[in-house]
Coordinates of C-alpha atoms in Angstrom, one line a residue:
M190 CA 24.5 5.1 -6.7
R191 CA 24.0 1.8 -7.1
G192 CA 25.7 -0.8 -4.8
T193 CA 26.4 1.7 -2.7
G194 CA 23.5 1.2 -0.3
R195 CA 23.3 4.6 0.8
C196 CA 19.5 6.2 1.3
I197 CA 19.8 9.8 1.0
E198 CA 17.5 11.4 3.6
T199 CA 17.2 14.9 5.1
D200 CA 18.2 15.9 8.8
R201 CA 14.2 16.1 9.2
H202 CA 13.4 12.8 8.3
R203 CA 16.2 10.8 10.3
T204 CA 15.1 12.8 13.4
T205 CA 11.2 12.0 12.9
T206 CA 12.6 7.9 12.7
N207 CA 14.9 7.9 15.1
I208 CA 11.7 9.2 17.7
M209 CA 8.9 6.7 16.0
S210 CA 8.8 2.8 16.1
N211 CA 9.9 1.2 12.8
I212 CA 7.1 -0.8 11.4
I213 CA 8.9 -1.3 8.3
E214 CA 12.9 -1.8 7.8
L215 CA 14.9 -2.7 4.3
V216 CA 18.6 -2.9 5.0
N217 CA 20.9 -3.0 2.2
I218 CA 18.5 -5.3 -0.2
T219 CA 19.0 -6.4 -3.6
K220 CA 17.0 -8.5 -5.8
D221 CA 17.7 -10.5 -9.0
Y222 CA 15.5 -12.9 -11.2
V223 CA 17.0 -15.6 -12.8
N224 CA 15.5 -16.9 -16.1
D225 CA 17.4 -19.6 -18.0
D226 CA 20.6 -19.0 -16.3
V227 CA 20.5 -15.2 -17.1
V228 CA 20.5 -12.9 -14.0
T229 CA 18.9 -9.6 -14.0
P230 CA 19.6 -7.6 -10.9
V231 CA 16.6 -5.3 -10.3
L232 CA 17.3 -3.5 -6.9
H233 CA 20.8 -2.6 -5.6
G234 CA 21.0 -2.4 -2.0
V235 CA 17.9 -0.6 -1.3
N236 CA 17.5 0.8 2.3
L237 CA 13.9 1.9 3.8
S238 CA 12.8 2.6 7.1
I239 CA 8.9 3.7 7.5
P240 CA 7.7 4.5 10.9
Q241 CA 4.6 3.0 12.2
G242 CA 1.5 5.3 11.2
Q243 CA 3.6 7.0 8.1
F244 CA 1.7 8.0 4.8
I245 CA 4.6 7.6 2.5
S246 CA 4.6 7.8 -1.8
I247 CA 7.0 6.0 -3.3
M248 CA 7.5 7.6 -7.1
G249 CA 9.2 6.2 -10.1
P250 CA 9.4 5.6 -13.8
S251 CA 8.3 2.7 -15.3
G252 CA 11.2 -0.4 -14.7
S253 CA 12.7 1.7 -11.6
G254 CA 11.9 -1.0 -9.4
K255 CA 9.3 0.7 -7.5
S256 CA 6.8 -2.4 -8.2
T257 CA 9.2 -4.8 -7.1
V258 CA 10.0 -2.9 -4.1
M259 CA 5.9 -2.4 -3.5
N260 CA 5.9 -6.9 -4.0
I261 CA 8.7 -7.0 -1.2
L262 CA 6.8 -4.7 0.9
G263 CA 3.7 -6.7 0.5
F264 CA 5.0 -10.0 0.8
L265 CA 4.3 -10.5 -2.7
D266 CA 8.1 -11.4 -3.4
V267 CA 11.3 -12.1 -1.8
I268 CA 14.7 -10.6 -1.5
T269 CA 17.6 -12.0 -3.1
T270 CA 20.2 -10.4 -0.3
G271 CA 20.0 -8.3 3.0
M272 CA 17.2 -7.8 5.6
Y273 CA 13.7 -7.1 5.7
R274 CA 12.4 -6.6 9.4
F275 CA 8.6 -6.2 10.1
N276 CA 7.7 -5.1 13.4
G277 CA 10.8 -5.9 14.8
R278 CA 10.9 -9.8 12.7
D279 CA 13.3 -10.7 10.4
V280 CA 10.6 -12.0 7.6
S281 CA 13.5 -12.7 4.7
K282 CA 13.8 -15.8 5.1
L283 CA 10.0 -17.4 5.6
N284 CA 8.8 -20.1 3.2
D285 CA 5.6 -19.1 1.2
D286 CA 3.1 -20.5 4.0
Q287 CA 4.8 -18.0 6.3
L288 CA 4.8 -15.1 3.8
A289 CA 0.8 -15.7 3.3
D290 CA -0.1 -15.1 7.1
M291 CA 2.1 -12.4 7.0
R292 CA 0.5 -10.9 4.2
G293 CA -3.2 -11.6 5.2
A294 CA -3.1 -10.6 8.8
N295 CA -0.8 -7.2 8.3
I296 CA -0.9 -6.4 4.8
G297 CA -4.2 -4.2 3.1
F298 CA -3.9 -4.0 -0.6
V299 CA -5.3 -1.6 -3.2
F300 CA -4.7 -2.1 -6.4
Q301 CA -5.2 0.3 -9.8
T302 CA -7.4 -2.6 -11.2
F303 CA -9.9 -3.3 -8.2
N304 CA -9.5 -7.1 -8.6
L305 CA -12.9 -7.4 -7.4
L306 CA -15.1 -10.3 -8.8
P307 CA -17.1 -9.1 -11.5
R308 CA -20.3 -11.5 -10.3
T309 CA -20.0 -11.2 -6.6
T310 CA -22.2 -8.5 -4.7
V311 CA -20.4 -5.9 -2.8
Y312 CA -20.5 -7.4 0.6
E313 CA -19.3 -10.8 -0.8
N314 CA -16.2 -9.4 -2.2
V315 CA -16.0 -7.4 0.9
M316 CA -15.9 -10.6 3.4
L317 CA -13.9 -12.9 1.4
P318 CA -10.2 -12.0 3.0
L319 CA -12.7 -13.4 6.3
I320 CA -12.8 -16.5 4.8
Y321 CA -9.1 -17.6 5.3
S322 CA -9.3 -16.1 8.8
N323 CA -10.0 -16.9 11.9
V324 CA -12.7 -15.4 12.7
P325 CA -16.0 -16.8 13.5
P326 CA -18.7 -16.6 10.9
S327 CA -21.2 -15.1 13.9
K328 CA -18.8 -12.1 13.5
R329 CA -18.5 -11.5 10.0
H330 CA -21.5 -9.8 9.0
Q331 CA -21.1 -7.4 11.7
I332 CA -17.1 -6.7 10.3
V333 CA -18.2 -6.7 6.5
S334 CA -20.9 -4.3 7.0
E335 CA -19.3 -1.8 9.1
K336 CA -16.0 -1.6 6.9
I337 CA -18.7 -1.0 3.6
E338 CA -20.7 1.8 6.1
L339 CA -17.2 3.2 6.2
V340 CA -16.4 3.5 2.9
G341 CA -20.0 5.2 2.1
L342 CA -21.3 2.2 0.4
G343 CA -23.8 0.7 2.6
H344 CA -26.9 1.1 -0.1
R345 CA -24.9 -0.6 -2.4
I346 CA -23.9 -3.6 -0.4
N347 CA -26.4 -6.2 -2.0
N348 CA -25.0 -4.8 -5.7
F349 CA -22.5 -7.2 -8.2
S350 CA -19.5 -5.0 -8.4
N351 CA -20.2 -4.4 -12.3
Q352 CA -22.6 -2.6 -11.2
L353 CA -20.6 0.2 -10.2
S354 CA -18.5 2.7 -11.0
G355 CA -14.7 2.8 -11.1
G356 CA -14.6 5.2 -7.9
E357 CA -17.3 3.2 -6.4
R358 CA -15.4 -0.1 -7.1
Q359 CA -12.0 1.1 -5.4
R360 CA -14.0 2.5 -2.5
V361 CA -15.0 -1.5 -2.1
A362 CA -11.7 -2.5 -2.5
I363 CA -10.5 -0.4 -0.1
A364 CA -13.0 -2.0 2.4
R365 CA -11.9 -5.7 1.8
A366 CA -8.3 -4.5 2.6
L367 CA -9.0 -3.4 5.8
I368 CA -11.5 -6.3 6.9
R369 CA -8.6 -7.6 8.6
N370 CA -7.4 -4.6 10.8
P371 CA -4.1 -4.6 8.9
D372 CA -1.6 -2.4 10.2
V373 CA -0.1 -1.3 6.5
I374 CA -2.3 -0.5 3.6
L375 CA -0.4 -0.8 0.4
A376 CA -1.6 1.5 -2.5
D377 CA -0.6 0.3 -6.0
E378 CA -1.7 3.4 -8.5
P379 CA -5.2 3.9 -6.4
T380 CA -6.1 6.5 -9.0
G381 CA -4.8 5.1 -12.2
N382 CA -8.5 4.0 -13.6
L383 CA -10.1 6.7 -11.9
D384 CA -11.8 10.3 -13.2
S385 CA -10.0 13.0 -10.9
K386 CA -13.5 13.7 -8.6
S387 CA -13.2 9.8 -8.1
G388 CA -9.5 9.9 -7.1
E389 CA -9.8 12.3 -5.2
V390 CA -12.6 10.8 -2.9
V391 CA -10.5 7.7 -3.3
M392 CA -7.1 9.7 -2.0
D393 CA -9.5 11.3 0.8
M394 CA -10.2 8.1 2.0
L395 CA -6.5 7.3 2.4
L396 CA -5.9 10.5 4.5
D397 CA -8.6 9.8 7.1
L398 CA -7.2 5.9 7.2
N399 CA -3.8 7.6 8.4
K400 CA -4.8 10.9 10.0
E401 CA -8.1 9.2 12.4
Q402 CA -7.1 5.6 12.3
G403 CA -3.0 5.3 12.4
K404 CA -2.9 3.5 9.9
T405 CA 0.6 3.3 8.0
V406 CA -0.4 4.1 3.9
I407 CA 2.6 3.0 1.7
L408 CA 1.1 4.7 -1.4
V409 CA 2.9 3.7 -5.3
T410 CA 2.3 6.3 -8.0
H411 CA 3.8 8.0 -10.9
E412 CA 1.8 11.0 -10.1
T413 CA 3.3 14.0 -8.2
Y414 CA -0.1 15.6 -7.4
T415 CA -1.3 12.2 -6.0
A416 CA 2.5 11.6 -4.5
E417 CA 2.2 14.9 -2.4
Y418 CA -0.6 14.1 -0.5
G419 CA 2.3 11.6 1.8
Q420 CA 4.3 13.0 4.3
R421 CA 7.3 12.1 2.8
I422 CA 8.2 10.9 -1.3
V423 CA 10.4 8.4 -2.0
R424 CA 12.1 8.5 -5.7
I425 CA 13.6 4.9 -7.1
K426 CA 15.7 5.2 -10.2
D427 CA 17.2 2.3 -12.1
G428 CA 16.6 0.1 -9.0
T429 CA 18.4 2.5 -6.1
I430 CA 16.4 5.4 -3.8
V431 CA 17.9 8.6 -5.3
S432 CA 15.5 10.8 -3.2
D433 CA 14.1 10.7 0.3
E434 CA 12.9 13.8 1.7
M435 CA 9.8 14.8 4.0
N436 CA 6.9 16.9 2.4
G437 CA 6.3 20.3 3.6
H438 CA 3.5 21.0 1.5
R439 CA 0.9 17.9 1.7
R440 CA -2.1 18.1 0.2
T441 CA -5.5 18.3 1.7
R442 CA -8.6 18.3 1.4
D443 CA -8.4 22.2 0.7
D444 CA -6.0 20.9 -2.0
H445 CA -8.1 19.3 -5.1
Q446 CA -6.9 19.7 -8.1
P447 CA -7.5 17.9 -11.3
L448 CA -5.1 14.9 -11.3
K449 CA -2.2 15.2 -13.7

């Protein structure tokens, strides 16, 4: 499989991708890391198209390259060769400032470790991305309050983040991810530090964002149960895509079981 640049797809996926407009396209990308003149190839001819409004799960073992793919999709890293198109724009050669602008305007991140400021209130954590935006200060309060209410934490708005449970912290992270109304939510192991009940709440929120608001959700996980919330499951191994299939048994709120 290495170096072929092939993407394994079902006929159903091909049909769906052709009908829907792709927000993301990776075309035969590679990624090498160079340290002291030692070149370490990580990705080998990866092709991936993600339609607008799809919920896609990316799976793979440790060292498979899935985190590198996530970083590239989120404008946290750049490709070595190939092409990355976002909303039809070739973003492969953008500089650091341009990547930061793309990241801030288009991607909402939800990380396993929450990445909240500990001695800062829920309100301040959620507002933080707006400080670096062109949203007028007069409009920030309403936007922040609405996002906090959306994740069901209006009663916690003045609490410090270190006073919250793990599930509540992840919901704050989701509110922060939504604050600039991004096209894409990129969730990296969002249930990894949560108990099963809190994990279900977080996954339900991601489902709602996808189904009700039309957000494109890219979930990176090693958990089969969590991955099955996606409409489509892509598996990566040794820097190549080894399977890319539509999920005929997508999980819903009615399918809750303890997370594996």
